[in-house]
Short mmCIF file of C-alpha atoms in Angstrom, two decimals:
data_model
loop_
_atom_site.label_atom_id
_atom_site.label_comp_id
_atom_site.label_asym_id
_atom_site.label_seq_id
_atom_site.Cartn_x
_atom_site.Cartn_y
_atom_site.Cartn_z
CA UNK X 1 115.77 22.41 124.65
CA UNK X 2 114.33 23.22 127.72
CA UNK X 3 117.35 23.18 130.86
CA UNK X 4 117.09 21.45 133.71
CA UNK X 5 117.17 22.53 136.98
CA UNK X 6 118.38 21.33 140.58
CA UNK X 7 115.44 20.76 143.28
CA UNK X 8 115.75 23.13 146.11
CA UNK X 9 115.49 22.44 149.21
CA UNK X 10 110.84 22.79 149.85
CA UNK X 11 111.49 25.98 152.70
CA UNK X 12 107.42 26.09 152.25
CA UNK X 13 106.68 22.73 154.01
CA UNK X 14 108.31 24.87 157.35
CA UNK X 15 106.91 28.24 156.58
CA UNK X 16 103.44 26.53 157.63
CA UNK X 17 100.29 27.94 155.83
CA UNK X 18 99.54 31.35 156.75
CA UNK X 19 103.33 32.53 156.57
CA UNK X 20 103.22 30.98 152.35
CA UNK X 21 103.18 34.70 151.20
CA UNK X 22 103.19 37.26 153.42
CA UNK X 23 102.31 38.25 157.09
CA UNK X 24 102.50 40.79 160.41
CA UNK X 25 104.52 39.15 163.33
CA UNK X 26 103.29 40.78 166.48
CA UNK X 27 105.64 40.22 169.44
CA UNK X 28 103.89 40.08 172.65
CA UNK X 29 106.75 40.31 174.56
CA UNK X 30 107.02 43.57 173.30
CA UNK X 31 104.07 44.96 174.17
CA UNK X 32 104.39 44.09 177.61
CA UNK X 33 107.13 45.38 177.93
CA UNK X 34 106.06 48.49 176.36
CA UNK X 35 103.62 49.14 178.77
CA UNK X 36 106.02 48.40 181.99
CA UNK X 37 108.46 50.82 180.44
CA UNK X 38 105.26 53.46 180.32
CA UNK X 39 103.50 52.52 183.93
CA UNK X 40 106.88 53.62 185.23
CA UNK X 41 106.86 57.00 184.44
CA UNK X 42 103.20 57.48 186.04
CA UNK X 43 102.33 58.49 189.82
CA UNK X 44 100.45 55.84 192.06
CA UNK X 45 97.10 57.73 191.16
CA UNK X 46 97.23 57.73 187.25
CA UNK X 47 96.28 54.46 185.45
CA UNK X 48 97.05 53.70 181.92
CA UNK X 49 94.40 53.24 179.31
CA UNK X 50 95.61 51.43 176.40
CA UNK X 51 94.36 52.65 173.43
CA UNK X 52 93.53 50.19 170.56
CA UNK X 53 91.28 51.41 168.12
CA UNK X 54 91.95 50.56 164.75
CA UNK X 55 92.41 47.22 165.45
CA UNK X 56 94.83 48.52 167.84
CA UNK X 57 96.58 50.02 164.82
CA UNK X 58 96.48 47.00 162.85
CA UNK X 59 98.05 45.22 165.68
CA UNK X 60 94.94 43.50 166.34
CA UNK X 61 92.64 44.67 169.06
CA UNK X 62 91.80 41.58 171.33
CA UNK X 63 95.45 40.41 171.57
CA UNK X 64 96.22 43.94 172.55
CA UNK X 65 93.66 44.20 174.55
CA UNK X 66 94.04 41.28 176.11
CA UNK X 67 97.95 41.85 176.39
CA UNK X 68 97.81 44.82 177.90
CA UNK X 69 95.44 44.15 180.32
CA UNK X 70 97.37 41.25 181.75
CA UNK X 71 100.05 43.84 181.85
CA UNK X 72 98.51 46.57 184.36
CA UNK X 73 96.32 48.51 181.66
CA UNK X 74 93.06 49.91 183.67
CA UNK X 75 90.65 49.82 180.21
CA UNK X 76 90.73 50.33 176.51
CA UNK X 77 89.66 53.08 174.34
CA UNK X 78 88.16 52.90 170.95
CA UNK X 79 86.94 54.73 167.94
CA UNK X 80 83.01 53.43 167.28
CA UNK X 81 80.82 51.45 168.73
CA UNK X 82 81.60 48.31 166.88
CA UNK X 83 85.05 47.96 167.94
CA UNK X 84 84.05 48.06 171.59
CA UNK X 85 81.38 45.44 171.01
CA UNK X 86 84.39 43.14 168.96
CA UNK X 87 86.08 43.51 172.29
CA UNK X 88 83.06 42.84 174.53
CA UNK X 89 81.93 39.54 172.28
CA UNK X 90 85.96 38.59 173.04
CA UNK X 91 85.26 38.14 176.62
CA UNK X 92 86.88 41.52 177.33
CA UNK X 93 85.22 43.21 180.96
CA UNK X 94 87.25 45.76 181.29
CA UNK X 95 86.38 49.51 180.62
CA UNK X 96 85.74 50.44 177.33
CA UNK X 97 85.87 53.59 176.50
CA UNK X 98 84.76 54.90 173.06
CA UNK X 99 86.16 57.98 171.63
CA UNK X 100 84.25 59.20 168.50
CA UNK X 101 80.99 60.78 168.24
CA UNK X 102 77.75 58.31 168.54
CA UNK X 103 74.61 60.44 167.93
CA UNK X 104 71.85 57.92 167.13
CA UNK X 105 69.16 56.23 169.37
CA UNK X 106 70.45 52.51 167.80
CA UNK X 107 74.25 53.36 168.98
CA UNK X 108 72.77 54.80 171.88
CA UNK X 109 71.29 51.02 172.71
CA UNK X 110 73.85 49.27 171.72
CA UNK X 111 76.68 50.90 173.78
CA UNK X 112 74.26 50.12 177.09
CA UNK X 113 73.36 46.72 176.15
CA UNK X 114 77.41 45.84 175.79
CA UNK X 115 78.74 48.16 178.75
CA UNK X 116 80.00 50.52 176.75
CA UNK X 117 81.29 54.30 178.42
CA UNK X 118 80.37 56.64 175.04
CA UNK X 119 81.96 60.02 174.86
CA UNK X 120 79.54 63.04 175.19
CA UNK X 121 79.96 66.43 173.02
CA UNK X 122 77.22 68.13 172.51
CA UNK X 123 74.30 69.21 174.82
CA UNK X 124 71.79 67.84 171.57
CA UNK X 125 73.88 64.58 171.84
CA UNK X 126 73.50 64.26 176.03
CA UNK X 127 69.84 64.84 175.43
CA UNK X 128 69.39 61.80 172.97
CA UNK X 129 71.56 59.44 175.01
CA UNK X 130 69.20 60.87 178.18
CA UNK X 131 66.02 60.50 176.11
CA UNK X 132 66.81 56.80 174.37
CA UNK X 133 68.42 55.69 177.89
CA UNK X 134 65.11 56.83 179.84
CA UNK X 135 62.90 54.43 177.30
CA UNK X 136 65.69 51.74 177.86
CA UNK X 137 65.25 51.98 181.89
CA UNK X 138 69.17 51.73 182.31
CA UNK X 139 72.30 54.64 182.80
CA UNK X 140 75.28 55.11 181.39
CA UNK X 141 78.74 56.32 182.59
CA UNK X 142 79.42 59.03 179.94
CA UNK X 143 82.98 61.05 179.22
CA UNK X 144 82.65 64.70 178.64
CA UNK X 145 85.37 66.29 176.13
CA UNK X 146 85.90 69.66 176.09
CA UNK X 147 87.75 71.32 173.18
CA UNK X 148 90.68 72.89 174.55
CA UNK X 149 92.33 74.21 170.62
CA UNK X 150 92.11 70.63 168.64
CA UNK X 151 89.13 71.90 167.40
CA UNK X 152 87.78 68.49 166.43
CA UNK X 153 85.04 66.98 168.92
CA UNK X 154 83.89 68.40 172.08
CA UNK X 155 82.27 71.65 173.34
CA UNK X 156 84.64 74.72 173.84
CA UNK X 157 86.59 75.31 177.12
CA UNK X 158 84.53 78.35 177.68
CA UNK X 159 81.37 76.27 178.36
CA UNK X 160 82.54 73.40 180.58
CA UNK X 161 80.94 74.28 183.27
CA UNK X 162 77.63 74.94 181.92
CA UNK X 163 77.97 71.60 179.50
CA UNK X 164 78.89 69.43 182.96
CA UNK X 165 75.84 71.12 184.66
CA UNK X 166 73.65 69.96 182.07
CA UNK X 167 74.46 66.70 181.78
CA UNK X 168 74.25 66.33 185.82
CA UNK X 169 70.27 67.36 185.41
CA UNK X 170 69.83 65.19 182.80
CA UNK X 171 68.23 61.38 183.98
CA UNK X 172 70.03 58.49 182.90
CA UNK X 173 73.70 59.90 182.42
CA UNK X 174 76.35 59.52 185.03
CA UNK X 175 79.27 61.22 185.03
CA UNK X 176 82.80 59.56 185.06
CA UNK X 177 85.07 61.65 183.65
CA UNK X 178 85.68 65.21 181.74
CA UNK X 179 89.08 65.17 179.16
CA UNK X 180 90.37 66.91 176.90
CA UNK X 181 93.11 66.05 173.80
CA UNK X 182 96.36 67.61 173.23
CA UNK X 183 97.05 68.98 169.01
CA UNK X 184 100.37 69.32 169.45
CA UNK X 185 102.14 67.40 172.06
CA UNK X 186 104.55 65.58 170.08
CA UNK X 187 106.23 69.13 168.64
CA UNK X 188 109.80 70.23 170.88
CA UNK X 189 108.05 73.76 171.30
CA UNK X 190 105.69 73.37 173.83
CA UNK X 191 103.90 76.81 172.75
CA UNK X 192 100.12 75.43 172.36
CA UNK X 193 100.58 72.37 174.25
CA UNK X 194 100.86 74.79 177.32
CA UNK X 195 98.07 77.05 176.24
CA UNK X 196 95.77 73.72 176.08
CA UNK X 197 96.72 72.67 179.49
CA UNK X 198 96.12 76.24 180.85
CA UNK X 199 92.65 75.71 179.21
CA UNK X 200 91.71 72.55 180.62
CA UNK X 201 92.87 73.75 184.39
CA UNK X 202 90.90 76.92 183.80
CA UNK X 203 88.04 74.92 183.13
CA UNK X 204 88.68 72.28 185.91
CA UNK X 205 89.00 75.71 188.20
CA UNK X 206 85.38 76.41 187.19
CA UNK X 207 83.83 73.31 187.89
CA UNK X 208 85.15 73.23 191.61
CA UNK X 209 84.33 77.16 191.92
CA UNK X 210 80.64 75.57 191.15
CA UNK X 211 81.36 73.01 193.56
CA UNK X 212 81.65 69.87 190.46
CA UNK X 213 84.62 67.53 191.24
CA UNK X 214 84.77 65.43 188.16
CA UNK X 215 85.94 61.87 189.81
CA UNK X 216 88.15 61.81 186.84
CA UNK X 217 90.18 63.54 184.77
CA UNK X 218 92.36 62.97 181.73
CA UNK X 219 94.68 64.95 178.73
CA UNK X 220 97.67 63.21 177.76
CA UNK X 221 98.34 61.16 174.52
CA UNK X 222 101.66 59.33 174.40
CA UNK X 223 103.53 61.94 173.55
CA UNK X 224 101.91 64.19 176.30
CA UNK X 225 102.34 60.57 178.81
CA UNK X 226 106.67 60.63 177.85
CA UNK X 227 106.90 64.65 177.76
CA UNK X 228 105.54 66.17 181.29
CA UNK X 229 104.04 64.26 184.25
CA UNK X 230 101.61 67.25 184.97
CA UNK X 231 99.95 66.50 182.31
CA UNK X 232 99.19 62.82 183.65
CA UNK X 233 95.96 63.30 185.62
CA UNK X 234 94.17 60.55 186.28
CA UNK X 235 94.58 58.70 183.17
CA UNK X 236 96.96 58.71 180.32
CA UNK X 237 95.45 57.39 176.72
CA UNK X 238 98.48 56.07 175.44
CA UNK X 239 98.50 54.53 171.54
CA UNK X 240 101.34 54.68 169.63
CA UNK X 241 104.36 54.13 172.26
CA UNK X 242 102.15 51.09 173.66
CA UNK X 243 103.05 49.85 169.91
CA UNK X 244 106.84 50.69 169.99
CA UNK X 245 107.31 53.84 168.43
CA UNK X 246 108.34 57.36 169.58
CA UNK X 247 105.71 59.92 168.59
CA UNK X 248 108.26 62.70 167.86
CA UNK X 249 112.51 62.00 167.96
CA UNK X 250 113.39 64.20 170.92
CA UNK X 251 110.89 61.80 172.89
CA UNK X 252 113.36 58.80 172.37
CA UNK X 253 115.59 59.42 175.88
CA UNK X 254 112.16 59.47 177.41
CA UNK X 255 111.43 55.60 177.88
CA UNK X 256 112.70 52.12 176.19
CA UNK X 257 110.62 51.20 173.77
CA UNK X 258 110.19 48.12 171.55
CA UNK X 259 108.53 47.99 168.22
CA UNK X 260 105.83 45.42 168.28
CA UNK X 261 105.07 44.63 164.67
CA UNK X 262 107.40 43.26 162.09
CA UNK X 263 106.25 43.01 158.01
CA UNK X 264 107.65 39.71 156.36
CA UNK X 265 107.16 38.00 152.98
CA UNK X 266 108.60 35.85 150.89
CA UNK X 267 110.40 35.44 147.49
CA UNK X 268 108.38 33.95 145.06
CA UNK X 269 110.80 33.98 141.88
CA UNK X 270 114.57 34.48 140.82
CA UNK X 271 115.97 35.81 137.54
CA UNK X 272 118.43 37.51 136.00
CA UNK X 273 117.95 40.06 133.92
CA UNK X 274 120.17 42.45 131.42
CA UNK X 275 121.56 45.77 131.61
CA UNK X 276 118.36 48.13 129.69
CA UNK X 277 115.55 46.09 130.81
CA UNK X 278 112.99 48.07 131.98
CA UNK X 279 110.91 46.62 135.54
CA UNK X 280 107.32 46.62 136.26
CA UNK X 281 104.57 48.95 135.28
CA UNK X 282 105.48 52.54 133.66
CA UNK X 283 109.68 51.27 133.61
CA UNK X 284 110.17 53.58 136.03
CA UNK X 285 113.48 52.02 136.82
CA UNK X 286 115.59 50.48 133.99
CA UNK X 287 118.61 47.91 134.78
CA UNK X 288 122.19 50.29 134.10
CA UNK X 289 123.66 46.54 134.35
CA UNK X 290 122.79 42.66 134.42
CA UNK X 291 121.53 41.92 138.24
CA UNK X 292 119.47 39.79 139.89
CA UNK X 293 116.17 40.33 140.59
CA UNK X 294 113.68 38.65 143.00
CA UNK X 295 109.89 39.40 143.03
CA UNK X 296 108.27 38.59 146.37
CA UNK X 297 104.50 38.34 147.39
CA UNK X 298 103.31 41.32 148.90
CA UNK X 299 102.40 44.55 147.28
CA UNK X 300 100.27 47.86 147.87
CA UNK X 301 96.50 45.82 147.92
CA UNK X 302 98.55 44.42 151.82
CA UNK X 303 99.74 48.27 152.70
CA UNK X 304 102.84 49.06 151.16
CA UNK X 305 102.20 52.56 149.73
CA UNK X 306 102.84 52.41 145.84
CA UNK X 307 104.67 55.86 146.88
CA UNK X 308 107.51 53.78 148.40
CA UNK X 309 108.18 52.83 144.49
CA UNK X 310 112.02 53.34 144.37
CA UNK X 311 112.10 54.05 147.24
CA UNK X 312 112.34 51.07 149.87
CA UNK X 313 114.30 48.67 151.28
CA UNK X 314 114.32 45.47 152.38
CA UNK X 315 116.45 42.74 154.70
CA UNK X 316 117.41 39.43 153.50
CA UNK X 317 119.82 37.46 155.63
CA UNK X 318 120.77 40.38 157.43
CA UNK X 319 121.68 42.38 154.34
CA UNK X 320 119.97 45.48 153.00
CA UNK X 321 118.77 44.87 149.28
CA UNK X 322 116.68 47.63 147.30
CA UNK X 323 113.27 47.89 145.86
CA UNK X 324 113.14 48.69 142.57
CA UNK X 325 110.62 49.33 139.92
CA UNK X 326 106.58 50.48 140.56
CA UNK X 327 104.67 48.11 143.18
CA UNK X 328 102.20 46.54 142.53
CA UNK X 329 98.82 45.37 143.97
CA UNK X 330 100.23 41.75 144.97
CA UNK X 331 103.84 42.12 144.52
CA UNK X 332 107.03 43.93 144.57
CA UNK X 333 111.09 43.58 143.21
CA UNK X 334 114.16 43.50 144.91
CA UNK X 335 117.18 44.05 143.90
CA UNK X 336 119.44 40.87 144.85
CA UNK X 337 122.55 41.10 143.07
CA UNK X 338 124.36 40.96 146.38
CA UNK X 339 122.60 37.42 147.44
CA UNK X 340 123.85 35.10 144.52
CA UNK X 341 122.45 32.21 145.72
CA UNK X 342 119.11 33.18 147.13
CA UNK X 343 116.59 30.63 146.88
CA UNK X 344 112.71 31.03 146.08
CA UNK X 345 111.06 31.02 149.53
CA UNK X 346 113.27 32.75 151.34
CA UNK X 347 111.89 35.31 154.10
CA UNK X 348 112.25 39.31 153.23
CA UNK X 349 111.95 41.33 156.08
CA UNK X 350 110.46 44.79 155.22
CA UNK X 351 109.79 46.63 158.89
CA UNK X 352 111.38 45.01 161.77
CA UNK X 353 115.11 43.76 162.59
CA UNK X 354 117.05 41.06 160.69
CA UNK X 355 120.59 40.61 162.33
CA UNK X 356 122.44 43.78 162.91
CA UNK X 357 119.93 45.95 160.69
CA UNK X 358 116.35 47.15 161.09
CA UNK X 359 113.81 49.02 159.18
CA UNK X 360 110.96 50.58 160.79
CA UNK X 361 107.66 52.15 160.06
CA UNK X 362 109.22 55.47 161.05
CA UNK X 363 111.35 55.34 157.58
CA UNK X 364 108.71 54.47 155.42
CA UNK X 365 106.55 57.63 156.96
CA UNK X 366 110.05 59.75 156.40
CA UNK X 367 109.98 58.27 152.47
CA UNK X 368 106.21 59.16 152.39
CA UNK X 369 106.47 62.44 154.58
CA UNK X 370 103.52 61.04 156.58
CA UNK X 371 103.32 59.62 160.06
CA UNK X 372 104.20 56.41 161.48
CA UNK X 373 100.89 55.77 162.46
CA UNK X 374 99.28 56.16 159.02
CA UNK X 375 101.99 53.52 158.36
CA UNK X 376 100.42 51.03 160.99
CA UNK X 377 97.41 51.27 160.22
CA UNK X 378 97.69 50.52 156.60
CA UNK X 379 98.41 46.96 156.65
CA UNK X 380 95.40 45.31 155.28
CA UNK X 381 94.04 42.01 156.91
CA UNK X 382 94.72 39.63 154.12
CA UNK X 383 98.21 39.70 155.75
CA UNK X 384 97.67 37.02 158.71
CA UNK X 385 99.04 38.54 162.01
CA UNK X 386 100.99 36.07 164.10
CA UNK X 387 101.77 36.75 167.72
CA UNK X 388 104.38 35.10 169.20
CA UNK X 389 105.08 33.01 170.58
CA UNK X 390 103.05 31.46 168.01
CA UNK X 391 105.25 31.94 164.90
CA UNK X 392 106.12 28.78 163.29
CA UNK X 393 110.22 28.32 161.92
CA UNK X 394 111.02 29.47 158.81
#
């Protein structure tokens, strides 16, 4: 005979359609208040460029943008060409600076026609953007990096001077700023971070002594922006703290910061099951005695690392509960033995705060030995971001 069951109360005609499953909550709020907490440790003469490629590290870029430009943010920088052009077809007017490499005529077209400010690294890539620019009829305010020890993009330390020089004889290309980017700034021994700053004023030094003033100047990351204001410049590219989180611990006593995204879902199913039974793919985890088990919509296809198998927690009603078994693409278990009467619907909170207790992306990277930002950037967008103060009740 098949039982019957009691009719719960329907929490899905509340959760509203795009919180049915999962989602990102991004808090606004936060991010202003981010950025106030970051403007305060810079001088009159350094502005803030808010950096926000990667959908603004899955934050989403225009809100961001947006956000913290409302907020006292001078411009934006980005990776590629297409994420400045997302920003520009946004309404965004605001400098847009992009970061990466862009090498061909077609990018070389499509950063003038949308006011784009490219990044120059090569004397081969100056010439193209000179050449393409000069059958365009327009200019371009290019950034110069130099490569001061990351030894990813620009042209070595040694050769500033010559490199700046160049691209001053060269039609079409104006000059706006020369910058450099720091390997190790978020490490407590300040060994190379020091040697790179030495660097980049050696190779400011040359450019006066040749009688170049760059009209701008920048080095500092976040963690460079909390850990020394001599390394502030003109402008600080700050990321990650605009989001919330510290780029190294000893940085915390440094500013107050707010984390900006919270990870939700919601419980799809509740059983019990027996001590010896044996939970998702591979049984990597086997029941030692009966509990209760709740599966909830979200799995590693959204961004939570299969890795975190085991591994995890989660929040539900302000209590901790554990993941258990492997995740899966759509979908992932908690134990629940703790929450007899949870109902199907309910909200789990996976990163962000839930009464008295929060989980952040910082202890999923710890889990995963990674970084937080790798973390981030991972959620996928079939998870609906929701900025407040737009989130409907749950």
């Amino acid at each position: 005979m098949i039982p019957t069951y009691e009719l719960m109360p329907n929490i899905w005609e509340v959760s509203g359609g795009l919180t049915e499953r999962a989602w990102v909550e991004i808090d606004r709020a936060a991010l202003a208040h981010n950025l106030n907490q970051l403007k305060q440790l810079l001088s009159a003469k350094t502005q803030l460029m808010a950096v926000v490629k990667a959908d603004a590290y899955g934050h989403g870029a225009t809100m961001v943008a947006q956000t913290a430009l409302a907020t006292g943010a001078y411009g934006l920088c980005v990776a590629t060409v297409e994420e400045g052009i997302q920003l520009r077809e946004a309404g965004i007017d605001a400098p847009i600076v992009i970061l990466g490499a862009t090498n061909t005529p077609e990018q070389v077209r499509a950063i003038a026609h949308w006011h784009l400010q490219p990044t120059i690294c090569t004397p081969q890539q100056a010439l193209v953007f000179s050449d393409t620019l000069s059958r365009c009829q327009t200019s371009l305010s290019v950034h110069l990096n130099i490569d001061t020890g990351m030894s990813r993009l620009g042209m070595p330390w040694q050769q500033a001077t010559e490199f700046v020089q160049l691209v001053q004889r060269l039609p079409h290309l104006e000059l706006a700023s020369v910058y450099s980017h720091l390997a190790t700034a978020d490490s407590p021994d300040p060994t190379v971070m020091r040697l790179q700053h030495q660097r980049f004023e050696a190779a400011i030094a040359e450019l006066h002594a040749a009688n170049i003033v760059p009209s701008c100047l920048h080095l500092a990351n976040s963690a460079a922006t909390l850990t020394d204001p001599a390394l502030h410049y003109d402008w600080v590219r700050v990321g990650l703290a605009l989001y919330g989180l510290y780029p190294a611990p000893h940085l915390h006593p440094k500013v107050n910061l707010k984390p900006v995204m919270q990870v939700k879902t919601r419980v799809t199913q509740v059983k019990t099951i027996p001590a010896g039974t044996g939970v998702s793919y591979g049984y990597k985890f086997r029941t030692q005695k009966q509990l209760r088990l709740a599966v909830v919509g979200i799995g590693y296809a959204d961004g939570v690392p299969r890795n975190l198998s085991n591994k995890m927690t989660g929040l539900i009603r302000g209590q901790r509960v554990s993941q258990i078994g492997a995740i899966t693409m759509d979908q992932l278990m908690l134990d629940v033995s703790n929450i007899p009467d949870l109902q199907v619907g309910e909200i789990v909170t996976l990163i962000g705060r839930d009464g008295d207790r929060q989980i952040s992306a910082d202890d999923w990277a710890i889990s995963l030995n990674t970084i937080s930002w790798e973390i981030l950037c991972g959620f996928k967008h079939r998870l609906p971001r929701i900025n407040y103060p737009d989130l409907p009740n749950g």
